[in-house]
Amino acid sequence: MSAHADTHAHDDHGHHHKETFVTKYIFSQDHKMIAKQYLITGTIMGVIGIIMSLMFRMQIAWPEEPNVIFEALLGKWAPEGVMDADIYLALVTIHGTIMVFFVLTAGLSGTFSNLLIPLQIGARDMASGFLNMVSYWLFFLSSVVMVLSLFVEAGPAAAGWTIYPPLSALPMAQGGSGMGMTLWLVSMAIFIASSLLGSLNYIVTVLNLRTKGMTMTRLPLTIWAFFITAVIGVISFPVLLSAALLLIMDRSFGTSFFLSDIFIQGEVLHYQGGSPVLFEHLFWFLGHPEVYIVILPAMGLVSEIMAANSRKPIFGYRAMIASILAIAFLSTIVWGHHMFISGMNPFLGSVFTFTTLLIAIPSAVKAFNWITTLWKGNLQMNPAMLFSIGFVSTFITGGLTGIILGDSALDINVHDTYFVVAHFHLVMGISALYGMFAGIYHWYPKMFGRMLNKNLGYIHFWITAICAYGVFFPMHFIGMAGLPRRYYTNSNFPLFDDLANVNVVITVFALIGGAVQIIYLYNFFISIFYGKKAEQNPWKSTTLEWTTPVEHIHGNWPGEIPHVHRWAYDYSKPGHDVDFVPQTVPLKDGEEELQH
Amino acid sequence: MTALLTIIVLVFILVAIWQMVKIFDLAQARTENTQVATDKDNTINGYIMMGFLAFIYIITIVSIVKWGDLPLLSNAASEHGSTTDNLMITSLVIIFFVQTITQFLLHYFAFKYKGEKGKKALFFADNNKLEAVWTIIPVIVLAGLIIYGLNTWINIMGVDETEDPLVVELYAQQFNWKARYAGADNTLGKANVRLIDIDRANILGLDEADPNAQDDIITTELHLPVGRPVLFKMRSQDVLHSAYMPHFRAQMNCVPGMITQFGFTPTVTTAEMRQTQEIQDKVANINRIRVEKSEALVAKGEDALDRYEFDYLLLCNKICGKSHYNMQMKIVVESQEEYDSWIKEQKEFKNSLSN
Ligand code: HEM
Ligand SMILES: [Cu+2]
Ligand SMILES: [Cu+2]
């Protein structure tokens, strides 16, 4: 059916209406352009997020010392260059929000789902180009609102990225909980709308627009990952939206969903009967799946890149899909591990410890399968491959500490310390960022028709890799020493004086790691114009996107959409002369399709 | 001044970019214009992979040696604390073991199987036995950890009322802590923030009519008799806070509108803890650091820092606003006699009200 529709689509494209600058670059409905828009917006947000983190790291390392950078960037929030305690919390909050949602959700999933779903399943475009465009522009709008919130008189939201009420609900509790928090909530509501439109589009496209022969079990793992990510998003984001809406009602209309019995600044507030713990449940019902929304696409990208650059099939294709499904399912029933000591019934804590430790099993299977994919391969150490290997490394390091955090008895003592910060930055932050970089280095030729500079890529990877461990490995230890996160300074606790030098080490690594990203940005933007022209299939991959012409055309393939005859991982298959057999090549006589 | 510095920074950035353009051009020329990894790239990066593996091991060892004595893995000052610590150490050992092996395999394979022109990789797509093995092993290990962990958790969280625990309320507000002792009847009087009457100095909102409230005692320091189980009832008057007592391996959120609880038995008095070798070393180290810092401060004309003496602390560990970073209360663990004489000096609620 789809093949039939496609020939028509192609005919239409012959006498396509002329594109104007606006329809081509701004209100584009072409998935490839939308992917680039997501990437560029995500990059800009990423730069903002990183700069924020460097500022608060400098504050922790050299507390309350004047700093010209603070003075220049923070203005009235850094009188005489000394960072204010309120803005410290605001920086931490907005950094977390931007990184988790704007960079690693929209920037990562938005870019690669858009770019790769139609190209790898053999579709002319997304199911609805229009909704796709709306989705991007909602994301853009939410980014603008979030950035604008930085300039609010009383300061941006500062209650942590988890915005637990009552702190986030009461303007008198904190400056940032006034207009800043309102804008945060508005921005996130728009963001969620964007994400839902995008996810629905991805799901429909994967289910309906696969080319002839592209069965679900021939899909590259990227598509599986994007598909399941979209499903998790559709299940969990609406719950965050409802939490945000209820919080808005508590803030603006005097309801008491999350608030009760509050005495603040000399007066009793009217709220009665609500519970902050309810908000925590709603938040983490999204919040935990969200971390997998972030990591699954990165896993998909890494699986694909590792196979192509190992010149080997991904090991255990079916187990990889099964573990994605298992993770997706389990991820919706573990949220309580963020709440072991929230005051919920300890019995619930037991249940969530059980489910949480279960999720380590599919995670372990994936890690072992990646390692085995390298075994006896013919590894092409392109920058994308390095970032993929780096991904597995940080995912293991960060994931292992999840076993401690998931154990409620141990979490009592490290909850909300730097140990948690180390855990989730390695397993989610750095890993997903590596996945994103890997994807960019690998698919840059597809996106821009040019190649990135390889040597700059090597420099970028190695320095980043060293700094990532330099920042987050020591952090486990200050966490185990009991240092709470989100402290503006530790100088009020002589108990922690012996950790001050560790914090300096961490900050120095962070500053170097941050600076190195300039090399990447330079490479990225300069290569758009001056990079070497790409070949059609530079990495000798099997998947469909490399059968499209280098120059982007609307509809992706000039002629008919190719048909698919085999799975995506026929690398180095015995009986073939070349070490890769594209999915479009029919099986030879007597050749068996090996897909499991 | 700032303007000058900004200009300098800008100049540096421009120079850096110009330098990078040069690197870029040179790099382009040297690679015979291919952006795909050559055999040479594979070899170089393969070796760096091994170097990086060494880096991971080194940073692990350095962290453990330099900072491994900081963690709260020993010296627990509560009864359940040592079971927590054992569980923690068991988990850490397992983690380090898995980490060492998997990182080795990953990086070693990246080195060993680096690409060469004309070589063909092994077509190895699947192996049910292998996959069964590395599914079942984690299942067994995790099952063990789950059973061990849940046992510990249930032990910690279960409150044994027959032990007659000392009942103490921990009361959180932006940005300080209060403790409320239940008095002779060991029963806390009813309280609600709606009953707070600042003029009458009823700062925790106790029900003045409740007989149980009359002998309650409100303090700003937490004193605990050693060896007696304590049951904390946590309350907050404004936003979420978290009562974190790291030395006792204890933590519980304080939630407005509800009462949460956590119980433990302190086993080491403050005085005894100060005598332990670990704490003495730690305190000496901290004081060395403070003396150094003080010298710098005095040179700038500021006051020197106080000498540090070890005390147990209650910290706030849930972001609660501007001064979250300085919301603490001293905890003193002492003998029953010392505790008795201290508590006798404190005012009972009925006598602390002003009219
Ligand atoms: C191996 C499986 C994992 C386990 C058992 C695990 C367990 C946990 C637990 C129990 C916490 C809560 C700690 C606390 O607040 O005290 C936590 C925090 C977190 N985890 Fe994991 N985790 C695992 C993997 C992951 C992955 C794969 C990601 C992301 C891709 C992730 C992202 C996070 C984040 C973002 C937080 C912190 C949220 C916050 O408090 O701000 N975790 N993890
Ligand atoms: Cu979680
Ligand atoms: Cu606090």
PDB file of C-alpha atoms and ligand atoms in Angstrom, chain A residues 284 287-289 291-292 331 334-338 356 423, ligand 2:
ATOM      1  CA  TRP A 284       8.552  11.131  39.033  1.00  0.00           C
ATOM      2  CA  GLY A 287      10.610  11.906  35.761  1.00  0.00           C
ATOM      3  CA  HIS A 288      11.913   8.395  35.757  1.00  0.00           C
ATOM      4  CA  PRO A 289      10.592   7.403  32.332  1.00  0.00           C
ATOM      5  CA  VAL A 291      15.536   9.555  31.967  1.00  0.00           C
ATOM      6  CA  TYR A 292      14.912   6.645  29.632  1.00  0.00           C
ATOM      7  CA  SER A 331      10.702   2.366  33.719  1.00  0.00           C
ATOM      8  CA  VAL A 334      10.163   2.395  39.448  1.00  0.00           C
ATOM      9  CA  TRP A 335       9.515   6.094  40.006  1.00  0.00           C
ATOM     10  CA  GLY A 336       9.259   5.668  43.784  1.00  0.00           C
ATOM     11  CA  HIS A 337      13.020   5.142  44.061  1.00  0.00           C
ATOM     12  CA  HIS A 338      13.310   8.923  44.022  1.00  0.00           C
ATOM     13  CA  THR A 356      14.381  -0.749  40.482  1.00  0.00           C
ATOM     14  CA  HIS A 423      25.292   8.855  39.209  1.00  0.00           C
TER      15      HIS A 423
HETATM   16 CU    CU C   2      14.626   7.047  38.438  1.00  0.00          CU
END
